[in-house]
CSV table of C-alpha atoms in Angstrom, one decimal:
chain,number,residue,atom,x,y,z
A,172,UNK,CA,3.3,-7.5,-17.8
A,173,UNK,CA,2.2,-3.9,-17.9
A,174,UNK,CA,4.0,-1.4,-15.8
A,175,UNK,CA,5.3,2.1,-15.9
A,176,UNK,CA,8.9,2.8,-16.5
A,177,UNK,CA,9.0,6.6,-15.9
A,178,UNK,CA,10.5,7.3,-12.4
A,179,UNK,CA,11.1,10.7,-10.9
A,180,UNK,CA,14.7,11.4,-9.9
A,181,UNK,CA,15.2,12.7,-6.4
A,182,UNK,CA,18.2,14.9,-5.5
A,183,UNK,CA,19.2,17.4,-2.8
A,184,UNK,CA,20.5,21.0,-2.8
A,185,UNK,CA,21.5,23.3,0.0
A,186,UNK,CA,18.9,25.9,0.9
A,187,UNK,CA,19.4,29.4,-0.2
A,188,UNK,CA,20.7,28.7,-3.7
A,189,UNK,CA,19.2,30.6,-6.6
A,190,UNK,CA,18.3,29.9,-10.2
A,191,UNK,CA,18.8,26.1,-10.0
A,192,UNK,CA,17.6,25.5,-13.6
A,193,UNK,CA,14.2,24.3,-12.4
A,194,UNK,CA,11.0,25.0,-14.2
A,195,UNK,CA,9.2,25.7,-10.9
A,196,UNK,CA,10.0,26.3,-7.3
A,197,UNK,CA,7.5,25.0,-4.7
A,198,UNK,CA,6.8,27.0,-1.5
A,199,UNK,CA,4.7,25.8,1.4
A,200,UNK,CA,1.9,27.8,3.0
A,201,UNK,CA,-0.3,27.2,6.0
A,202,UNK,CA,-3.9,28.4,6.7
A,203,UNK,CA,-3.9,30.0,10.2
A,204,UNK,CA,-6.3,32.3,12.0
A,205,UNK,CA,-4.2,35.3,11.0
A,206,UNK,CA,-4.4,34.2,7.3
A,207,UNK,CA,-2.0,32.6,4.9
A,208,UNK,CA,1.5,32.1,6.4
A,209,UNK,CA,4.5,31.0,4.3
A,210,UNK,CA,6.4,28.2,6.0
A,211,UNK,CA,10.2,28.2,6.0
A,212,UNK,CA,9.9,31.2,3.5
A,213,UNK,CA,12.7,31.4,1.0
A,214,UNK,CA,12.0,35.1,0.6
A,215,UNK,CA,13.2,38.1,2.6
A,216,UNK,CA,10.9,39.5,5.3
A,217,UNK,CA,9.4,42.3,3.2
A,218,UNK,CA,8.5,40.0,0.3
A,219,UNK,CA,7.2,37.4,2.6
A,220,UNK,CA,4.8,39.9,4.2
A,221,UNK,CA,3.8,41.1,0.7
A,222,UNK,CA,3.0,37.6,-0.5
A,223,UNK,CA,1.1,36.6,2.6
A,224,UNK,CA,-1.2,39.6,2.0
A,225,UNK,CA,-1.5,39.0,-1.8
A,226,UNK,CA,-2.1,35.3,-1.9
A,227,UNK,CA,-5.6,35.4,-0.3
A,228,UNK,CA,-6.6,38.1,-2.8
A,229,UNK,CA,-5.6,35.7,-5.6
A,230,UNK,CA,-8.0,33.0,-4.1
A,231,UNK,CA,-5.3,31.0,-2.3
A,232,UNK,CA,-6.1,30.2,1.3
A,233,UNK,CA,-3.4,27.7,2.2
A,234,UNK,CA,-5.9,25.0,2.8
A,235,UNK,CA,-4.7,21.4,2.5
A,236,UNK,CA,-4.2,20.5,-1.2
A,237,UNK,CA,-4.7,24.0,-2.5
A,238,UNK,CA,-2.2,25.3,-5.1
A,239,UNK,CA,-1.5,28.5,-6.9
A,240,UNK,CA,1.1,29.1,-9.7
A,241,UNK,CA,2.5,32.5,-10.3
A,242,UNK,CA,5.6,34.2,-11.8
A,243,UNK,CA,8.7,34.4,-9.7
A,244,UNK,CA,11.2,37.3,-9.5
A,245,UNK,CA,14.8,37.5,-10.8
A,246,UNK,CA,16.4,36.3,-7.6
A,247,UNK,CA,14.0,33.4,-6.9
A,248,UNK,CA,14.9,29.8,-7.2
A,249,UNK,CA,12.9,29.5,-10.4
A,250,UNK,CA,11.0,31.7,-12.9
A,251,UNK,CA,7.7,30.2,-11.8
A,252,UNK,CA,6.5,29.7,-8.2
A,253,UNK,CA,4.0,27.1,-7.0
A,254,UNK,CA,2.4,27.7,-3.6
A,255,UNK,CA,1.0,24.6,-2.0
A,256,UNK,CA,-1.3,24.5,1.0
A,257,UNK,CA,-0.7,22.4,4.1
A,258,UNK,CA,-3.9,23.4,5.9
A,259,UNK,CA,-3.9,24.3,9.6
A,260,UNK,CA,-0.5,23.9,11.2
A,261,UNK,CA,-0.1,24.0,15.0
A,262,UNK,CA,3.4,24.4,16.3
A,263,UNK,CA,5.0,22.9,13.1
A,264,UNK,CA,3.9,21.0,10.1
A,265,UNK,CA,3.5,17.2,10.6
A,266,UNK,CA,5.4,14.8,8.5
A,267,UNK,CA,2.2,13.7,6.8
A,268,UNK,CA,1.3,17.3,6.0
A,269,UNK,CA,4.6,17.6,4.4
A,270,UNK,CA,4.3,14.3,2.6
A,271,UNK,CA,0.9,15.2,1.2
A,272,UNK,CA,2.0,18.7,0.2
A,273,UNK,CA,5.0,17.4,-1.7
A,274,UNK,CA,2.7,14.9,-3.5
A,275,UNK,CA,0.2,17.6,-4.3
A,276,UNK,CA,3.0,19.7,-5.8
A,277,UNK,CA,4.5,17.0,-8.0
A,278,UNK,CA,1.1,15.9,-9.2
A,279,UNK,CA,0.4,19.5,-10.2
A,280,UNK,CA,3.7,19.7,-12.1
A,281,UNK,CA,3.1,16.7,-14.4
A,282,UNK,CA,4.6,17.2,-17.8
A,283,UNK,CA,7.5,19.3,-16.5
A,284,UNK,CA,11.1,18.4,-16.3
A,285,UNK,CA,12.4,19.8,-13.0
A,286,UNK,CA,11.1,21.4,-9.8
A,287,UNK,CA,12.9,22.5,-6.6
A,288,UNK,CA,10.9,21.9,-3.4
A,289,UNK,CA,11.4,24.7,-0.8
A,290,UNK,CA,9.3,22.9,1.8
A,291,UNK,CA,10.3,22.6,5.5
A,292,UNK,CA,13.0,19.9,5.6
A,293,UNK,CA,15.2,20.8,8.5
A,294,UNK,CA,15.0,17.3,10.2
A,295,UNK,CA,15.7,13.9,8.7
A,296,UNK,CA,12.1,13.0,9.4
A,297,UNK,CA,10.7,16.0,7.6
A,298,UNK,CA,13.2,15.6,4.7
A,299,UNK,CA,12.2,12.0,4.3
A,300,UNK,CA,8.5,12.9,4.2
A,301,UNK,CA,9.1,15.5,1.5
A,302,UNK,CA,11.2,13.1,-0.6
A,303,UNK,CA,8.7,10.3,-0.2
A,304,UNK,CA,5.7,12.5,-1.0
A,305,UNK,CA,7.4,14.1,-4.0
A,306,UNK,CA,8.1,10.6,-5.5
A,307,UNK,CA,4.6,9.3,-4.7
A,308,UNK,CA,2.9,12.3,-6.3
A,309,UNK,CA,5.0,11.9,-9.5
A,310,UNK,CA,2.9,9.1,-10.9
A,311,UNK,CA,0.5,8.2,-13.7
A,312,UNK,CA,-0.6,4.9,-15.1
A,313,UNK,CA,-0.6,5.4,-18.9
A,314,UNK,CA,1.0,2.1,-20.1
A,315,UNK,CA,-2.2,0.9,-21.8
A,316,UNK,CA,-2.9,4.2,-23.6
A,317,UNK,CA,-2.0,4.2,-27.3
A,318,UNK,CA,-0.9,7.9,-27.2
A,319,UNK,CA,-0.5,9.3,-23.7
A,320,UNK,CA,-0.8,13.0,-23.4
A,321,UNK,CA,2.6,14.7,-22.9
A,322,UNK,CA,1.3,16.7,-19.9
A,323,UNK,CA,0.3,13.4,-18.2
A,324,UNK,CA,4.0,12.3,-17.9
A,325,UNK,CA,5.2,12.5,-14.3
A,326,UNK,CA,7.6,15.2,-13.2
A,327,UNK,CA,11.1,14.0,-14.1
A,328,UNK,CA,13.3,15.5,-11.4
A,329,UNK,CA,12.5,16.8,-7.9
A,330,UNK,CA,15.2,18.7,-6.1
A,331,UNK,CA,14.7,19.0,-2.3
A,332,UNK,CA,16.3,22.1,-0.7
A,333,UNK,CA,17.4,21.4,2.9
A,334,UNK,CA,19.8,22.6,5.6
A,335,UNK,CA,20.9,19.0,6.1
A,336,UNK,CA,23.0,18.8,2.9
A,337,UNK,CA,26.1,17.9,5.0
A,338,UNK,CA,24.3,15.4,7.3
A,339,UNK,CA,26.0,12.0,7.0
A,340,UNK,CA,22.6,10.2,7.2
A,341,UNK,CA,20.9,12.3,4.4
A,342,UNK,CA,22.0,10.0,1.5
A,343,UNK,CA,20.5,6.9,3.3
A,344,UNK,CA,17.3,8.8,4.0
A,345,UNK,CA,17.0,9.8,0.4
A,346,UNK,CA,17.7,6.3,-0.9
A,347,UNK,CA,15.1,4.8,1.5
A,348,UNK,CA,12.5,7.3,0.5
A,349,UNK,CA,13.1,6.6,-3.2
A,350,UNK,CA,13.0,2.8,-2.7
A,351,UNK,CA,9.8,2.7,-0.6
A,352,UNK,CA,8.0,5.2,-2.9
A,353,UNK,CA,9.0,3.2,-6.0
A,354,UNK,CA,7.7,0.0,-4.6
A,355,UNK,CA,4.5,1.7,-3.6
A,356,UNK,CA,4.0,2.8,-7.2
A,357,UNK,CA,4.7,-0.7,-8.5
A,358,UNK,CA,1.8,-1.9,-6.3
A,359,UNK,CA,-0.3,0.8,-7.9
A,360,UNK,CA,0.7,-0.5,-11.3
A,361,UNK,CA,-0.4,-4.0,-10.4
A,362,UNK,CA,-3.7,-2.8,-9.0
A,363,UNK,CA,-4.4,-0.7,-12.1
A,364,UNK,CA,-3.6,-3.6,-14.5
A,365,UNK,CA,-6.8,-5.2,-15.9
A,366,UNK,CA,-7.6,-8.9,-15.2
A,367,UNK,CA,-7.1,-10.0,-18.9
A,368,UNK,CA,-3.4,-9.0,-18.4
A,369,UNK,CA,-2.9,-9.8,-14.7
A,370,UNK,CA,-4.1,-13.3,-13.6
A,371,UNK,CA,-2.5,-15.9,-11.3
A,372,UNK,CA,0.0,-17.2,-13.8
A,373,UNK,CA,1.1,-13.8,-15.1
A,374,UNK,CA,1.2,-12.4,-11.5
A,375,UNK,CA,3.5,-15.3,-10.6
A,376,UNK,CA,5.8,-14.5,-13.6
A,377,UNK,CA,5.8,-10.8,-12.6
A,378,UNK,CA,6.9,-11.8,-9.1
A,379,UNK,CA,9.6,-14.0,-10.6
A,380,UNK,CA,11.0,-11.2,-12.8
A,381,UNK,CA,10.7,-8.5,-10.1
A,382,UNK,CA,12.7,-10.6,-7.6
A,383,UNK,CA,15.3,-11.9,-10.0
A,384,UNK,CA,18.0,-9.3,-9.2
A,385,UNK,CA,17.5,-9.5,-5.4
A,386,UNK,CA,18.4,-11.9,-2.6
A,387,UNK,CA,15.0,-13.6,-2.9
A,388,UNK,CA,14.0,-17.2,-3.2
A,389,UNK,CA,10.7,-17.8,-5.0
A,390,UNK,CA,8.6,-21.0,-4.5
A,391,UNK,CA,5.4,-21.6,-6.5
A,392,UNK,CA,2.5,-24.0,-5.8
A,393,UNK,CA,0.6,-24.8,-9.0
A,394,UNK,CA,-2.8,-26.5,-9.0
A,395,UNK,CA,-1.2,-30.0,-8.6
A,396,UNK,CA,1.0,-29.0,-5.7
A,397,UNK,CA,-1.9,-27.1,-4.1
A,398,UNK,CA,-4.0,-30.3,-4.3
A,399,UNK,CA,-1.2,-32.4,-2.9
A,400,UNK,CA,-1.0,-30.1,0.2
A,401,UNK,CA,-4.7,-29.9,0.7
A,402,UNK,CA,-5.1,-26.2,-0.1
A,403,UNK,CA,-8.8,-26.5,-0.5
A,404,UNK,CA,-9.5,-22.8,0.0
A,405,UNK,CA,-7.3,-21.6,-2.9
A,406,UNK,CA,-8.4,-24.4,-5.1
A,407,UNK,CA,-12.0,-24.0,-4.3
A,408,UNK,CA,-12.0,-20.3,-5.2
A,409,UNK,CA,-10.1,-20.8,-8.4
A,410,UNK,CA,-12.2,-23.7,-9.7
A,411,UNK,CA,-14.6,-21.6,-11.8
A,412,UNK,CA,-11.8,-20.0,-13.9
A,413,UNK,CA,-9.9,-21.3,-16.8
A,414,UNK,CA,-6.9,-19.6,-15.3
A,415,UNK,CA,-5.7,-21.9,-12.4
A,416,UNK,CA,-4.8,-20.5,-9.0
A,417,UNK,CA,-1.3,-20.2,-7.5
A,418,UNK,CA,0.3,-19.8,-4.1
A,419,UNK,CA,3.7,-18.0,-4.3
A,420,UNK,CA,6.2,-17.7,-1.5
A,421,UNK,CA,8.6,-14.8,-1.7
A,422,UNK,CA,11.4,-15.4,0.8
A,423,UNK,CA,14.0,-12.8,1.8
A,424,UNK,CA,16.3,-14.4,4.4
A,425,UNK,CA,19.5,-12.6,5.0
A,426,UNK,CA,22.3,-14.1,7.1
A,427,UNK,CA,22.0,-13.4,10.8
A,428,UNK,CA,18.5,-12.1,10.4
A,429,UNK,CA,17.1,-10.5,13.6
A,430,UNK,CA,13.6,-11.9,13.6
A,431,UNK,CA,11.1,-13.2,11.0
A,432,UNK,CA,7.9,-11.4,9.8
A,433,UNK,CA,5.5,-13.0,7.4
A,434,UNK,CA,2.9,-11.2,5.2
A,435,UNK,CA,0.0,-13.1,3.6
A,436,UNK,CA,-1.7,-11.2,0.8
A,437,UNK,CA,-5.1,-11.7,-0.9
A,438,UNK,CA,-4.6,-12.0,-4.6
A,439,UNK,CA,-8.0,-12.3,-6.2
A,440,UNK,CA,-7.0,-11.1,-9.7
A,441,UNK,CA,-10.7,-10.6,-10.5
A,442,UNK,CA,-13.7,-11.1,-8.3
A,443,UNK,CA,-17.1,-11.6,-10.0
A,444,UNK,CA,-18.4,-13.0,-6.8
A,445,UNK,CA,-18.5,-16.5,-8.3
A,446,UNK,CA,-21.9,-18.2,-8.2
A,447,UNK,CA,-23.0,-15.5,-5.7
A,448,UNK,CA,-22.6,-13.1,-8.6
A,449,UNK,CA,-21.9,-9.4,-7.8
A,450,UNK,CA,-24.1,-6.7,-9.4
A,451,UNK,CA,-22.7,-5.4,-12.7
A,452,UNK,CA,-22.4,-1.8,-11.7
A,453,UNK,CA,-18.9,-1.1,-10.5
A,454,UNK,CA,-17.7,-4.7,-11.0
A,455,UNK,CA,-14.8,-3.4,-13.2
A,456,UNK,CA,-13.2,-2.2,-9.9
A,457,UNK,CA,-12.7,-5.8,-8.8
A,458,UNK,CA,-9.5,-5.8,-10.8
A,459,UNK,CA,-8.2,-4.3,-7.5
A,460,UNK,CA,-9.0,-7.3,-5.4
A,461,UNK,CA,-5.4,-8.5,-5.6
A,462,UNK,CA,-4.1,-5.4,-3.8
A,463,UNK,CA,-3.1,-7.3,-0.7
A,464,UNK,CA,-0.9,-9.7,-2.7
A,465,UNK,CA,0.7,-6.8,-4.6
A,466,UNK,CA,1.4,-5.0,-1.3
A,467,UNK,CA,3.0,-8.0,0.5
A,468,UNK,CA,5.1,-8.9,-2.6
A,469,UNK,CA,6.6,-5.4,-2.9
A,470,UNK,CA,7.0,-5.1,0.9
A,471,UNK,CA,9.3,-8.1,0.7
A,472,UNK,CA,11.1,-6.8,-2.4
A,473,UNK,CA,11.6,-3.4,-0.7
A,474,UNK,CA,13.0,-5.1,2.4
A,475,UNK,CA,15.5,-7.0,0.2
A,476,UNK,CA,16.5,-3.9,-1.8
A,477,UNK,CA,17.0,-2.0,1.5
A,478,UNK,CA,19.0,-5.0,2.8
A,479,UNK,CA,17.1,-5.0,6.1
A,480,UNK,CA,18.5,-7.5,8.7
A,481,UNK,CA,15.1,-9.2,9.0
A,482,UNK,CA,13.7,-12.4,7.5
A,483,UNK,CA,10.7,-11.3,5.5
A,484,UNK,CA,8.3,-13.8,3.8
A,485,UNK,CA,5.5,-12.8,1.6
A,486,UNK,CA,2.8,-15.3,0.6
A,487,UNK,CA,0.7,-14.5,-2.5
A,488,UNK,CA,-2.7,-16.3,-2.5
A,489,UNK,CA,-3.7,-16.0,-6.2
A,490,UNK,CA,-7.0,-17.0,-7.8
A,491,UNK,CA,-9.6,-15.6,-10.1
A,492,UNK,CA,-13.2,-15.9,-8.7
A,493,UNK,CA,-15.4,-16.8,-11.7
A,494,UNK,CA,-18.8,-18.5,-12.1
A,495,UNK,CA,-17.6,-21.2,-14.5
A,496,UNK,CA,-19.1,-24.7,-14.9
A,497,UNK,CA,-16.8,-26.2,-12.2
A,498,UNK,CA,-17.1,-23.3,-9.8
A,499,UNK,CA,-17.6,-23.9,-6.1
A,500,UNK,CA,-21.3,-23.7,-5.2
A,501,UNK,CA,-23.0,-22.3,-2.1
A,502,UNK,CA,-23.4,-25.3,0.2
A,503,UNK,CA,-20.1,-27.0,-0.9
A,504,UNK,CA,-17.7,-28.0,1.8
A,505,UNK,CA,-14.0,-27.3,1.4
A,506,UNK,CA,-11.2,-28.9,3.4
A,507,UNK,CA,-8.5,-26.4,4.2
A,508,UNK,CA,-4.8,-26.8,4.6
A,509,UNK,CA,-5.0,-27.1,8.4
A,510,UNK,CA,-7.6,-29.8,8.1
A,511,UNK,CA,-10.6,-27.7,9.1
A,512,UNK,CA,-13.7,-27.9,6.9
A,513,UNK,CA,-15.6,-24.9,5.7
A,514,UNK,CA,-19.2,-24.7,4.3
A,515,UNK,CA,-19.3,-22.1,1.6
A,516,UNK,CA,-22.5,-20.2,2.2
A,517,UNK,CA,-21.4,-17.2,0.0
A,518,UNK,CA,-19.0,-17.6,-2.9
A,519,UNK,CA,-18.4,-13.8,-2.8
A,520,UNK,CA,-16.7,-14.3,0.6
A,521,UNK,CA,-13.8,-15.9,-1.2
A,522,UNK,CA,-10.9,-13.8,0.0
A,523,UNK,CA,-11.0,-15.4,3.5
A,524,UNK,CA,-10.9,-18.8,1.9
A,525,UNK,CA,-7.6,-18.3,0.0
A,526,UNK,CA,-6.2,-16.4,2.9
A,527,UNK,CA,-7.0,-19.2,5.3
A,528,UNK,CA,-4.7,-21.6,3.4
A,529,UNK,CA,-2.0,-18.9,3.2
A,530,UNK,CA,-2.2,-18.2,6.9
A,531,UNK,CA,-2.0,-21.9,7.7
A,532,UNK,CA,1.0,-22.4,5.5
A,533,UNK,CA,2.8,-19.3,6.8
A,534,UNK,CA,2.2,-20.4,10.4
A,535,UNK,CA,4.2,-23.6,9.9
A,536,UNK,CA,7.3,-21.5,9.8
A,537,UNK,CA,6.5,-20.0,13.2
A,538,UNK,CA,7.4,-16.3,12.3
A,539,UNK,CA,7.6,-13.9,15.2
A,540,UNK,CA,4.9,-11.8,13.6
A,541,UNK,CA,2.3,-12.8,11.0
A,542,UNK,CA,0.1,-10.4,9.1
A,543,UNK,CA,-2.5,-10.8,6.5
A,544,UNK,CA,-3.3,-8.0,4.1
A,545,UNK,CA,-6.5,-8.0,2.1
A,546,UNK,CA,-9.2,-6.0,0.4
A,547,UNK,CA,-11.5,-8.3,2.4
A,548,UNK,CA,-14.9,-6.7,3.1
A,549,UNK,CA,-17.2,-4.0,1.9
A,550,UNK,CA,-18.1,-3.8,5.6
A,551,UNK,CA,-14.7,-2.2,6.2
A,552,UNK,CA,-15.7,0.7,4.0
A,553,UNK,CA,-19.1,1.0,5.7
A,554,UNK,CA,-17.5,1.2,9.1
A,555,UNK,CA,-14.3,3.2,8.4
A,556,UNK,CA,-14.7,4.9,5.1
A,557,UNK,CA,-12.4,4.9,2.1
A,558,UNK,CA,-9.2,6.2,3.8
A,559,UNK,CA,-8.9,4.4,7.1
A,560,UNK,CA,-8.1,0.6,7.2
A,561,UNK,CA,-9.4,-1.9,9.7
A,562,UNK,CA,-7.0,-3.6,12.0
A,563,UNK,CA,-7.6,-6.7,14.2
A,564,UNK,CA,-5.6,-9.4,15.9
A,565,UNK,CA,-3.3,-9.9,18.8
A,566,UNK,CA,-2.3,-6.8,20.8
A,567,UNK,CA,1.4,-7.2,20.1
A,568,UNK,CA,0.9,-7.4,16.4
A,569,UNK,CA,-1.7,-4.6,16.2
A,570,UNK,CA,0.5,-2.4,18.3
A,571,UNK,CA,3.4,-2.9,15.8
A,572,UNK,CA,1.1,-1.9,12.9
A,573,UNK,CA,-0.2,1.2,14.7
A,574,UNK,CA,3.3,2.4,15.5
A,575,UNK,CA,4.5,1.7,11.9
A,576,UNK,CA,1.3,3.3,10.4
A,577,UNK,CA,1.8,6.5,12.5
A,578,UNK,CA,5.3,6.9,11.1
A,579,UNK,CA,4.1,6.3,7.5
A,580,UNK,CA,1.0,8.5,7.7
A,581,UNK,CA,-1.3,5.6,6.7
A,582,UNK,CA,-4.4,5.5,9.0
A,583,UNK,CA,-5.5,2.3,10.6
A,584,UNK,CA,-8.2,1.8,13.3
A,585,UNK,CA,-8.1,-1.1,15.7
A,586,UNK,CA,-11.3,-3.1,15.9
A,587,UNK,CA,-12.5,-5.7,18.6
A,588,UNK,CA,-13.3,-9.3,18.4
A,589,UNK,CA,-16.5,-9.5,20.5
A,590,UNK,CA,-17.3,-12.9,22.0
A,591,UNK,CA,-20.7,-13.1,20.3
A,592,UNK,CA,-19.2,-13.0,16.8
A,593,UNK,CA,-17.8,-16.5,16.5
A,594,UNK,CA,-21.1,-18.5,17.0
A,595,UNK,CA,-22.6,-16.9,13.9
A,596,UNK,CA,-19.9,-18.8,11.8
A,597,UNK,CA,-21.0,-22.2,13.1
A,598,UNK,CA,-22.1,-24.7,10.5
A,599,UNK,CA,-24.4,-27.7,10.9
A,600,UNK,CA,-22.4,-29.4,8.1
A,601,UNK,CA,-18.8,-28.4,8.6
A,602,UNK,CA,-16.5,-27.0,11.2
A,603,UNK,CA,-17.5,-23.5,10.3
A,604,UNK,CA,-19.1,-21.5,7.4
A,605,UNK,CA,-17.4,-18.7,5.5
A,606,UNK,CA,-20.1,-16.0,6.1
A,607,UNK,CA,-22.7,-15.2,8.6
A,608,UNK,CA,-25.3,-12.4,9.1
A,609,UNK,CA,-24.5,-9.0,7.7
A,610,UNK,CA,-23.9,-7.3,11.1
A,611,UNK,CA,-20.3,-6.9,12.0
A,612,UNK,CA,-19.1,-8.2,8.7
A,613,UNK,CA,-15.6,-6.9,8.9
A,614,UNK,CA,-15.2,-8.4,12.4
A,615,UNK,CA,-16.6,-11.8,11.3
A,616,UNK,CA,-14.1,-12.0,8.5
A,617,UNK,CA,-11.3,-11.4,11.0
A,618,UNK,CA,-12.7,-14.0,13.4
A,619,UNK,CA,-12.9,-16.5,10.5
A,620,UNK,CA,-9.2,-15.9,9.6
A,621,UNK,CA,-8.2,-16.4,13.3
A,622,UNK,CA,-9.2,-20.0,13.0
A,623,UNK,CA,-6.3,-20.6,10.6
A,624,UNK,CA,-3.5,-18.9,12.5
A,625,UNK,CA,-1.1,-21.4,14.0
A,626,UNK,CA,0.1,-24.9,13.1
A,627,UNK,CA,0.6,-28.1,14.9
A,628,UNK,CA,3.9,-28.6,16.6
A,629,UNK,CA,5.2,-25.0,16.4
A,630,UNK,CA,4.6,-21.9,18.4
A,631,UNK,CA,1.6,-19.8,17.3
A,632,UNK,CA,2.8,-16.5,15.9
A,633,UNK,CA,1.4,-13.1,17.0
A,634,UNK,CA,-1.1,-12.2,14.3
A,635,UNK,CA,-2.6,-9.1,12.8
A,636,UNK,CA,-5.3,-8.7,10.1
A,637,UNK,CA,-5.3,-5.6,7.9
A,638,UNK,CA,-8.5,-5.0,6.0
A,639,UNK,CA,-7.6,-2.4,3.4
A,640,UNK,CA,-10.7,-2.6,1.2
A,641,UNK,CA,-11.3,1.1,1.1
A,642,UNK,CA,-7.9,2.7,1.1
A,643,UNK,CA,-6.4,0.3,-1.5
A,644,UNK,CA,-8.4,1.7,-4.4
A,645,UNK,CA,-9.4,5.4,-4.8
A,646,UNK,CA,-12.6,5.7,-6.8
A,647,UNK,CA,-12.7,9.5,-6.3
A,648,UNK,CA,-10.4,12.3,-7.4
A,649,UNK,CA,-6.7,12.3,-6.6
A,650,UNK,CA,-5.7,13.9,-3.3
A,651,UNK,CA,-2.4,14.5,-1.5
A,652,UNK,CA,0.1,12.0,-2.9
A,653,UNK,CA,-2.7,9.6,-3.7
A,654,UNK,CA,-3.7,9.0,-7.4
A,655,UNK,CA,-7.0,7.8,-8.7
A,656,UNK,CA,-7.5,4.0,-8.6
A,657,UNK,CA,-4.6,2.0,-7.1
A,658,UNK,CA,-3.0,3.7,-4.1
A,659,UNK,CA,-0.3,1.4,-2.8
A,660,UNK,CA,-1.8,1.8,0.7
A,661,UNK,CA,-0.1,-0.2,3.5
A,662,UNK,CA,3.2,-0.9,1.7
A,663,UNK,CA,5.0,1.8,3.7
A,664,UNK,CA,3.5,0.5,6.9
A,665,UNK,CA,4.7,-3.0,6.3
A,666,UNK,CA,8.2,-1.9,5.5
A,667,UNK,CA,8.2,0.1,8.7
A,668,UNK,CA,7.0,-3.0,10.6
A,669,UNK,CA,9.9,-5.0,9.2
A,670,UNK,CA,12.4,-2.3,10.0
A,671,UNK,CA,11.3,-2.1,13.6
A,672,UNK,CA,11.3,-5.9,14.2
A,673,UNK,CA,15.0,-6.2,15.3
A,674,UNK,CA,14.2,-3.6,18.1
A,675,UNK,CA,11.3,-5.6,19.5
A,676,UNK,CA,11.6,-6.8,23.1
């Protein structure tokens, strides 16, 4: 399995120290009405005033994502200074502004050994954001290049200057930031890996190896076991490929767990559209259609590594959607795990078919909260763009996601389930069909999935649907702590959901 091994080292130093052996010192600046303002300036008053007047003349405005590298002076923390813009700051910088600025800085410093970050970090929340962003920005996927360029290697060490050096909770905050950022980057690795390397069986083996050193139990459904348990959705989608589908359960169940959260992830390792073939242009991006499964896998692994007192289960619904001779045809009827029948009217609406079986199976364990995570619809991008994910489901579940997303800086927008949506999924042949008219496509996918939440004889869990089609894969230029291609979006939100579960009423 292809993955990167380079990982930035995060460390802490007390503010005010000079000449720390770093290649570069990073300083934050804001863009205000009065001009460029240095935040938490490490310089004396006179030099701060001088720099705030000089930087605009050098073309640096302090806008979000802007950088300027210049020479430092003898008593500065490093011989080179990197100014990074946070954009407009109101009373103080937000944690997401700090997270993004730290990511911008470490992205800009690729190829160097060591940087000291002199960003505002006077609270544990700000410190954690800086540490997380610094690690997230220090990333590149070069594993498949025969000779990676030296200046593409991520920054090797990020030292965060803070007044909290003596805080007893600082070490735990640093560890958490490093763990969560590392698992986010492993999601990116998986999303960036091409489908000739990552397919259901190799994905399953990756999950097995990644969980080996943790308190995790792995259970795998191969094609025979899937058939024995009537997983018609997963089997139906995978029929056209020579690479058979899999369902993988990743179970972290610590003693005296305070609640149970289940995550179901869409793992279409490549999506041609099947018989309803996609256009050729841009199809190479469909290696990313397994981002949901990668995200829920690493959310469970991160929970185990952090030893959260919560039962976390991740279900990876893995299949390759190909137009082979045995592929599911439009008009075919599939029988799903919960017994409902689905007429397939569009084989390119395959994600909801594999997720339906995963949701049915996960529901049998009656978790307190149940979430599905999927690059599910192009309609999500049409409605909300490339950086905001769609969120649907029960109020209790969606509220948990919105609170967790606010803390992580990952934007979600709650969408409705209008009563007129469901009739469009009625089928004359089966219980329902897997696609309807184009209007409200994101909502119809969520309404379809709702049909598979719950199981006979157990309490129906509170459920949320996360459509991350746009934010999971960045087709544009890098920004903030986000690289091109795989982003790892939603991993941090899911970990926050799991952490908050013991405190639920």
